[in-house]
């Protein structure tokens, strides 16, 4: 199958890098996004998101005429859907996935579909979402045939191929990672494999669409469950007066044990979200997966309780001081080390809660940002590590950024420490 023009629907954290990498292989790529600002930015050869190396690749692809962005879909040989799958707002705490973006993208490409086209769903999706795409397309285009009714002979081929790239390493992982490709039929899988072979150096392994959907959810749930185990251990060890970091190091000496690291909770846009896609479909069966989510979601409050406990201890040891005179320093706001991404960050949520309840000064150290996010941390001050350690009474380590690891332990002496990452307390 030949792909001369490839259309990527959704130019966000996955769609834009994918579009740019395909364009860098000298294919004509048309990116589609409902966000006019994103479209205009990309057409100028610039980017609206943060990801190392992406700016250079987009700039070159646009300048050489291989990549162009638009707000309305155009005919192409293949369509790659990479739009978000958030939770439904009205679902409250039920964490029900909202397929409306996927449905809207499917409706948008339906009018420009032609016989022989390939449609790939890349968005992380609950099991059955690819079949839903096929249904929406078939409803809109009764003149074409689809795999659910015509199997291998269908006019349109449809597959699910989840992305698995690690934010911060997207460009390398897009090329190097193996891909799981789940076609609705074998021909669909073959067509999708041919498309990914344009830029993927890893292996392309084919399966069914449902298995591919579940594979992505399983990968992130695996990690979530294992982080929950580490987080639960940290709470148990705190009660039993055992150093959890040492405990994990020792246990990991066993040849078949590999425990992950406890932290202040699980952030990011994937690991804290995807397991719910399994839970919402099979609530009675997904008991461990749900419990892991609850353990990880409960960890930020546990850290806040520890900070309050430390403030109490400080005040009892310094009876001349009032709560207003306690200075708390929070180290790290990002959702993981050495990035500037504050979205879905437990460190940010913890800091916000501390700042809201602390009548004294709240200092923030985050070497990866230039200014505090607007309107989110009223009354807090962004300072250097040295300044914070000079005046803080209570120090909370929330993210294990590299520069924090080299802080001289002497500087920490005299502070009440809560080290949620174990870089100082290890
Ligand atoms: N974390 C811990 N302890 C650990 C490891 C991680 O507390 O031992 C925390 C991190 O601090 C962070 C969160 O977990 O808050 C998630 O970070 P991460 O680096 O593990 O993963 P993400 O969310 O950046 O990217 C994940 C990756 N999935 C897996 O590693 C299974 C990535 O490959 C996926 O493509 C991505 O989710 C996604 O898009 O689904």
Coordinates of C-alpha atoms and ligand atoms in Angstrom, one line a residue:
X1 CA 0.0 0.0 0.0
X2 CA 1.3 3.4 -0.9
X3 CA 1.0 6.4 1.3
X4 CA 1.6 9.7 -0.5
X5 CA -0.5 11.9 1.8
X6 CA -1.0 11.3 5.5
X7 CA -3.3 13.3 7.6
X8 CA -2.9 13.5 11.4
X9 CA -6.0 14.6 13.3
X10 CA -5.1 16.3 16.6
X11 CA -1.8 18.2 16.8
X12 CA -1.0 17.8 20.5
X13 CA 1.7 16.0 22.4
X14 CA 1.4 12.8 20.2
X15 CA -0.1 14.0 17.0
X16 CA 2.4 16.8 16.3
X17 CA 5.6 14.8 16.9
X18 CA 4.1 11.9 14.8
X19 CA 3.2 14.3 12.0
X20 CA 6.6 15.9 12.1
X21 CA 8.5 12.6 12.1
X22 CA 6.5 11.3 9.2
X23 CA 7.1 14.6 7.3
X24 CA 10.8 14.3 8.0
X25 CA 10.7 11.0 6.0
X26 CA 9.7 13.2 3.0
X27 CA 6.0 12.2 3.0
X28 CA 3.3 14.9 2.5
X29 CA 1.6 15.4 5.9
X30 CA -1.5 17.4 6.5
X31 CA -2.1 18.1 10.2
X32 CA -5.6 18.9 11.3
X33 CA -6.6 20.6 14.6
X34 CA -9.6 22.5 15.8
X35 CA -7.3 25.0 17.6
X36 CA -6.6 27.9 15.2
X37 CA -3.7 29.1 17.3
X38 CA -2.0 25.7 17.1
X39 CA -2.5 25.6 13.3
X40 CA -1.1 29.1 12.8
X41 CA 1.9 28.4 15.0
X42 CA 2.8 25.2 13.2
X43 CA 2.4 26.8 9.8
X44 CA 5.0 29.4 10.9
X45 CA 7.3 26.5 11.6
X46 CA 6.9 26.9 15.4
X47 CA 5.4 24.7 18.1
X48 CA 2.8 25.3 20.8
X49 CA 4.0 22.5 23.2
X50 CA 7.2 21.7 25.0
X51 CA 9.1 18.6 23.8
X52 CA 12.9 18.4 23.2
X53 CA 14.0 18.5 19.5
X54 CA 10.4 18.9 18.2
X55 CA 10.8 22.5 17.3
X56 CA 13.7 21.8 14.9
X57 CA 11.9 18.9 13.2
X58 CA 8.7 20.9 12.8
X59 CA 10.6 23.9 11.5
X60 CA 12.4 21.9 8.9
X61 CA 9.3 19.9 7.8
X62 CA 7.2 23.1 7.3
X63 CA 10.0 25.0 5.6
X64 CA 10.7 22.1 3.2
X65 CA 6.9 21.9 2.4
X66 CA 6.3 18.4 3.8
X67 CA 4.1 19.5 6.7
X68 CA 1.2 21.8 6.7
X69 CA -1.6 22.4 9.3
X70 CA -5.3 23.2 8.7
X71 CA -8.5 23.3 10.7
X72 CA -10.6 21.2 8.2
X73 CA -9.7 17.7 7.0
X74 CA -8.7 17.1 3.4
X75 CA -8.5 13.9 1.4
X76 CA -5.5 11.7 2.2
X77 CA -4.3 8.1 1.8
X78 CA -4.2 7.5 5.6
X79 CA -5.7 9.3 8.6
X80 CA -4.2 9.0 12.0
X81 CA -6.4 10.1 14.9
X82 CA -4.5 11.4 18.0
X83 CA -7.1 13.4 20.0
X84 CA -7.6 13.4 23.8
X85 CA -9.8 10.9 25.6
X86 CA -10.6 12.7 28.9
X87 CA -13.1 11.7 31.5
X88 CA -16.7 12.7 31.2
X89 CA -17.3 15.9 33.2
X90 CA -20.8 14.8 34.4
X91 CA -19.4 11.4 35.5
X92 CA -18.2 13.0 38.8
X93 CA -15.8 10.6 40.4
X94 CA -16.8 7.7 38.2
X95 CA -13.9 8.3 35.8
X96 CA -15.9 7.4 32.7
X97 CA -14.0 7.9 29.5
X98 CA -15.3 10.6 27.1
X99 CA -15.2 9.4 23.5
X100 CA -16.6 12.6 22.1
X101 CA -13.3 13.9 20.7
X102 CA -12.7 10.6 19.0
X103 CA -16.3 10.7 17.6
X104 CA -15.9 14.3 16.5
X105 CA -12.6 13.5 14.7
X106 CA -14.3 10.5 13.0
X107 CA -17.2 12.6 11.9
X108 CA -14.8 15.3 10.6
X109 CA -12.8 12.9 8.3
X110 CA -15.9 10.9 7.1
X111 CA -16.8 13.3 4.3
X112 CA -13.2 13.2 2.8
X113 CA -12.7 9.4 3.0
X114 CA -12.1 7.6 -0.3
X115 CA -12.0 3.9 -1.2
X116 CA -8.7 2.3 -0.1
X117 CA -8.1 4.7 2.8
X118 CA -6.6 3.6 6.1
X119 CA -7.9 5.1 9.4
X120 CA -5.8 4.6 12.5
X121 CA -6.9 5.4 16.1
X122 CA -3.8 6.3 18.2
X123 CA -5.6 8.0 21.1
X124 CA -5.4 5.9 24.3
X125 CA -8.9 4.4 24.4
X126 CA -11.2 2.1 26.3
X127 CA -11.6 -1.3 24.7
X128 CA -14.1 -1.0 21.9
X129 CA -13.3 2.6 20.8
X130 CA -11.8 1.5 17.5
X131 CA -15.1 -0.4 16.7
X132 CA -16.9 2.9 17.7
X133 CA -14.8 4.8 15.1
X134 CA -15.8 2.3 12.5
X135 CA -19.4 2.6 13.4
X136 CA -19.4 6.4 13.2
X137 CA -17.6 6.3 9.8
X138 CA -20.0 3.7 8.5
X139 CA -23.1 5.8 9.6
X140 CA -21.7 8.9 7.9
X141 CA -20.6 7.1 4.7
X142 CA -23.2 4.5 3.6
X143 CA -21.6 4.6 0.1
X144 CA -18.4 2.9 1.4
X145 CA -17.8 -0.5 3.0
X146 CA -16.1 -1.0 6.4
X147 CA -14.4 -4.0 8.1
X148 CA -17.2 -4.6 10.6
X149 CA -19.6 -5.5 7.8
X150 CA -17.3 -6.5 4.9
X151 CA -14.2 -7.9 6.6
X152 CA -11.1 -8.2 4.5
X153 CA -12.9 -6.8 1.4
X154 CA -13.9 -3.5 2.9
X155 CA -13.2 -0.2 1.1
X156 CA -11.8 1.3 4.3
X157 CA -9.2 -0.2 6.6
X158 CA -9.3 0.6 10.3
X159 CA -6.7 -0.2 13.1
X160 CA -5.8 0.9 16.6
X161 CA -2.1 1.6 17.3
X162 CA -1.5 3.1 20.7
X163 CA 1.4 5.5 21.2
X164 CA 3.8 4.5 24.1
X165 CA 6.3 7.3 24.1
X166 CA 7.7 8.9 27.2
X167 CA 7.2 12.6 27.5
X168 CA 10.7 14.3 27.2
X169 CA 11.9 11.5 24.9
X170 CA 9.1 11.5 22.3
X171 CA 11.2 11.9 19.2
X172 CA 13.6 9.1 19.9
X173 CA 10.9 6.7 21.3
X174 CA 8.5 7.3 18.3
X175 CA 11.2 5.9 16.1
X176 CA 12.8 3.3 18.4
X177 CA 9.8 1.8 20.3
X178 CA 8.1 -1.4 19.2
X179 CA 4.5 -0.8 18.1
X180 CA 1.5 -2.9 18.8
X181 CA -0.8 -2.7 15.8
X182 CA -4.4 -3.9 16.1
X183 CA -6.3 -4.1 12.9
X184 CA -10.0 -4.8 12.6
X185 CA -8.9 -7.4 10.1
X186 CA -5.6 -8.8 9.0
X187 CA -5.5 -6.6 5.9
X188 CA -6.1 -3.6 8.2
X189 CA -3.1 -4.6 10.4
X190 CA -1.0 -5.1 7.3
X191 CA -1.9 -1.6 5.9
X192 CA -1.2 0.0 9.3
X193 CA 2.1 -1.8 9.6
X194 CA 3.1 -0.4 6.2
X195 CA 2.3 3.1 7.4
X196 CA 4.4 2.8 10.6
X197 CA 7.3 1.2 8.8
X198 CA 7.8 4.7 7.2
X199 CA 9.3 5.9 10.4
X200 CA 9.4 3.1 13.1
X201 CA 12.7 1.2 13.5
X202 CA 11.3 -0.9 16.3
X203 CA 9.3 -4.1 15.6
X204 CA 5.6 -3.8 14.5
X205 CA 3.6 -6.6 16.1
X206 CA 0.1 -7.2 14.9
X207 CA -3.0 -8.3 16.9
X208 CA -6.7 -7.4 17.1
X209 CA -7.9 -3.9 17.8
X210 CA -9.4 -4.8 21.2
X211 CA -6.1 -6.4 22.3
X212 CA -4.1 -3.4 21.2
X213 CA -6.5 -1.1 23.1
X214 CA -6.1 -3.3 26.2
X215 CA -2.3 -3.6 25.8
X216 CA -1.9 0.2 26.2
X217 CA -4.1 0.3 29.2
X218 CA -2.3 -2.7 30.7
X219 CA 1.1 -1.2 30.3
X220 CA 0.2 1.9 32.2
X221 CA -1.9 0.0 34.8
X222 CA 1.1 -2.3 35.4
X223 CA 3.2 0.7 36.2
X224 CA 0.5 2.3 38.4
X225 CA 0.0 -0.9 40.4
X226 CA 3.7 -1.2 41.0
X227 CA 4.1 2.4 42.0
X228 CA 1.1 1.9 44.3
X229 CA 3.0 -1.0 45.9
X230 CA 6.0 1.2 46.5
X231 CA 3.8 4.0 47.9
X232 CA 2.0 1.7 50.2
X233 CA 5.3 0.3 51.4
X234 CA 6.4 3.8 52.2
X235 CA 3.4 4.5 54.4
X236 CA 3.8 1.1 56.2
X237 CA 7.5 1.7 56.7
X238 CA 6.9 5.2 58.1
X239 CA 4.6 3.6 60.7
X240 CA 7.1 0.9 61.5
X241 CA 10.1 3.2 61.6
X242 CA 11.9 1.6 58.8
X243 CA 13.7 3.5 56.0
X244 CA 11.7 2.5 52.9
X245 CA 14.5 3.4 50.5
X246 CA 16.9 1.1 52.1
X247 CA 14.3 -1.6 52.3
X248 CA 13.6 -1.4 48.6
X249 CA 17.3 -1.3 47.7
X250 CA 17.8 -4.5 49.8
X251 CA 14.7 -6.3 48.5
X252 CA 15.7 -5.4 44.9
X253 CA 18.9 -7.5 45.5
X254 CA 16.7 -10.5 45.0
X255 CA 17.1 -11.6 41.4
X256 CA 13.3 -11.6 40.7
X257 CA 12.2 -8.5 42.6
X258 CA 12.2 -5.1 41.1
X259 CA 10.2 -2.6 43.3
X260 CA 9.6 0.9 41.9
X261 CA 10.2 4.1 43.8
X262 CA 7.6 5.7 46.2
X263 CA 6.8 9.4 45.6
X264 CA 4.2 12.0 46.5
X265 CA 1.6 10.5 44.1
X266 CA 1.4 9.6 40.5
X267 CA 1.1 12.5 38.0
X268 CA 1.1 12.9 34.2
X269 CA -1.6 12.4 31.7
X270 CA -1.4 8.7 31.3
X271 CA -0.6 6.5 34.3
X272 CA -3.1 8.2 36.6
X273 CA -5.8 8.1 33.9
X274 CA -5.6 4.9 31.8
X275 CA -6.2 2.4 34.6
X276 CA -9.7 4.0 35.1
X277 CA -10.5 3.0 31.5
X278 CA -10.3 -0.6 32.6
X279 CA -12.1 0.0 35.9
X280 CA -15.0 1.8 34.3
X281 CA -15.7 -1.0 31.9
X282 CA -15.2 -3.9 34.4
X283 CA -15.7 -2.4 37.9
X284 CA -16.4 -5.7 39.6
X285 CA -13.3 -7.4 38.2
X286 CA -10.7 -4.7 38.3
X287 CA -10.3 -4.7 42.1
X288 CA -6.5 -4.4 42.3
X289 CA -6.3 -1.8 39.5
X290 CA -8.8 0.4 41.3
X291 CA -7.1 -0.1 44.7
X292 CA -3.8 1.0 43.1
X293 CA -5.4 4.2 41.8
X294 CA -6.8 4.9 45.2
X295 CA -3.5 4.3 47.0
X296 CA -1.6 6.6 44.5
X297 CA -4.3 9.2 44.6
X298 CA -4.2 9.2 48.4
X299 CA -0.5 9.7 48.6
X300 CA -0.6 13.6 48.2
X301 CA -2.8 13.9 51.3
X302 CA -0.4 11.7 53.3
X303 CA 2.5 14.0 52.4
X304 CA 0.4 17.0 53.4
X305 CA -0.4 15.4 56.8
X306 CA 3.3 14.8 57.3
X307 CA 4.1 18.4 56.6
X308 CA 1.4 19.5 59.1
X309 CA 2.9 17.1 61.6
X310 CA 6.4 18.6 61.0
X311 CA 5.0 22.1 61.5
X312 CA 3.5 21.0 64.8
X313 CA 6.8 19.5 65.9
X314 CA 8.6 22.7 64.9
X315 CA 6.2 24.8 66.9
X316 CA 6.5 22.6 70.0
X317 CA 10.3 22.8 69.8
X318 CA 10.1 26.6 69.3
X319 CA 7.3 27.8 71.6
X320 CA 8.3 31.4 71.1
X321 CA 7.2 31.2 67.4
X322 CA 3.6 31.5 66.0
X323 CA 2.3 29.6 63.0
X324 CA 2.6 32.8 61.0
X325 CA 6.3 32.7 61.5
X326 CA 6.8 29.2 60.1
X327 CA 8.4 29.2 56.7
X328 CA 7.8 26.1 54.5
X329 CA 9.9 25.4 51.4
X330 CA 8.6 23.1 48.7
X331 CA 11.2 21.6 46.3
X332 CA 9.8 20.7 42.9
X333 CA 6.5 21.4 41.2
X334 CA 6.7 19.3 38.0
X335 CA 5.0 15.9 37.6
X336 CA 8.3 14.1 37.3
X337 CA 12.0 14.9 37.4
X338 CA 13.9 17.2 35.1
X339 CA 10.9 18.5 33.1
X340 CA 8.9 21.8 33.3
X341 CA 5.5 20.1 32.8
X342 CA 3.3 21.0 35.8
X343 CA 0.1 19.5 34.4
X344 CA -1.5 16.8 36.6
X345 CA 1.4 17.2 39.0
X346 CA 0.9 15.8 42.6
X347 CA 3.8 18.1 43.6
X348 CA 1.8 21.2 42.4
X349 CA -1.4 20.0 44.1
X350 CA 0.5 19.4 47.4
X351 CA 2.2 22.8 47.2
X352 CA -1.1 24.5 46.5
X353 CA -2.7 22.9 49.6
X354 CA 0.2 23.7 51.8
X355 CA 0.2 27.3 50.6
X356 CA -3.5 27.6 51.1
X357 CA -3.4 26.5 54.7
X358 CA 0.0 27.9 55.8
X359 CA -0.3 31.3 57.5
X360 CA 3.4 31.7 57.2
X361 CA 5.7 32.0 54.2
X362 CA 5.6 29.3 51.4
X363 CA 8.8 29.2 49.3
X364 CA 9.0 27.3 46.1
X365 CA 12.1 25.9 44.4
X366 CA 11.6 24.8 40.8
X367 CA 14.7 25.2 38.7
X368 CA 12.8 24.2 35.4
X369 CA 10.5 27.2 35.3
X370 CA 11.1 31.0 35.2
X371 CA 7.9 32.1 36.9
X372 CA 5.1 30.5 39.0
X373 CA 2.0 29.5 37.0
X374 CA -0.4 32.5 37.0
X375 CA -3.2 32.4 39.6
X376 CA -2.3 29.0 41.0
X377 CA 0.1 29.8 43.9
X378 CA -1.0 33.1 45.4
X379 CA 1.3 34.4 48.0
X380 CA 4.1 32.0 47.3
X381 CA 7.6 33.0 46.2
X382 CA 9.8 31.3 43.6
X383 CA 13.3 31.2 45.1
X384 CA 16.7 29.4 44.6
X385 CA 17.5 26.3 46.6
X386 CA 20.1 28.2 48.5
X387 CA 17.7 31.0 49.5
X388 CA 15.0 28.5 50.5
X389 CA 17.4 26.5 52.7
X390 CA 18.6 29.6 54.3
X391 CA 15.2 30.6 55.7
X392 CA 13.0 27.5 55.7
X393 CA 11.9 25.8 58.9
X394 CA 10.2 22.9 57.2
X395 CA 11.5 21.6 53.8
X396 CA 9.4 19.3 51.6
X397 CA 11.1 17.5 48.7
X398 CA 8.5 16.7 46.1
X399 CA 10.4 16.0 42.9
X400 CA 13.8 14.4 42.5
X401 CA 15.2 17.0 40.0
X402 CA 18.9 16.4 39.4
X403 CA 20.1 19.7 41.0
X404 CA 18.4 18.8 44.3
X405 CA 20.4 15.6 44.5
X406 CA 23.7 17.5 44.9
X407 CA 22.5 19.7 47.7
X408 CA 25.0 19.6 50.6
X409 CA 23.4 17.7 53.5
X410 CA 24.8 20.3 55.8
X411 CA 22.5 22.9 54.3
X412 CA 19.5 20.7 55.4
X413 CA 20.6 20.5 59.0
X414 CA 18.2 22.1 61.4
X415 CA 15.2 21.9 59.0
X416 CA 12.3 19.6 59.5
X417 CA 12.5 17.4 56.4
X418 CA 9.8 15.6 54.5
X419 CA 11.5 13.8 51.7
X420 CA 8.8 12.2 49.5
X421 CA 11.4 11.0 47.0
X422 CA 14.1 9.6 49.2
X423 CA 17.0 11.6 47.7
X424 CA 18.0 13.1 51.0
X425 CA 16.6 10.6 53.4
X426 CA 17.9 7.5 51.5
Ligands
LIG1 N1 6.6 7.5 39.4 C1 6.8 7.2 40.7 N2 7.6 6.1 41.0 C2 8.3 5.5 40.0 C3 8.1 5.9 38.7 C4 7.2 6.9 38.4 O1 6.2 7.7 41.6 O2 9.1 4.6 40.4 C5 5.7 8.7 39.1 C6 6.4 9.8 38.4 O3 6.9 10.7 39.3 C7 5.2 10.5 37.7 C8 4.3 9.3 37.3 O4 4.7 8.2 38.1 O5 4.5 11.3 38.5 C9 4.4 8.9 35.8 O6 5.7 9.0 35.3 P1 6.4 8.0 34.3 O7 7.7 8.6 33.9 O8 6.4 6.7 34.8 O9 5.4 8.0 33.0 P2 4.7 9.1 32.0 O10 3.3 9.4 32.6 O11 5.6 10.2 31.7 O12 4.6 8.2 30.7 C10 3.9 6.9 30.7 C11 4.8 5.9 30.1 N3 4.3 4.5 30.3 C12 5.0 3.6 30.9 O13 6.1 3.7 31.3 C13 4.3 2.2 31.1 C14 4.9 6.1 28.6 O14 5.7 5.0 28.0 C15 3.6 6.2 28.0 O15 3.6 6.4 26.6 C16 2.8 7.3 28.6 O16 2.7 7.1 30.0 C17 1.5 7.5 27.9 O17 1.3 8.3 27.0 O18 0.6 6.6 28.2

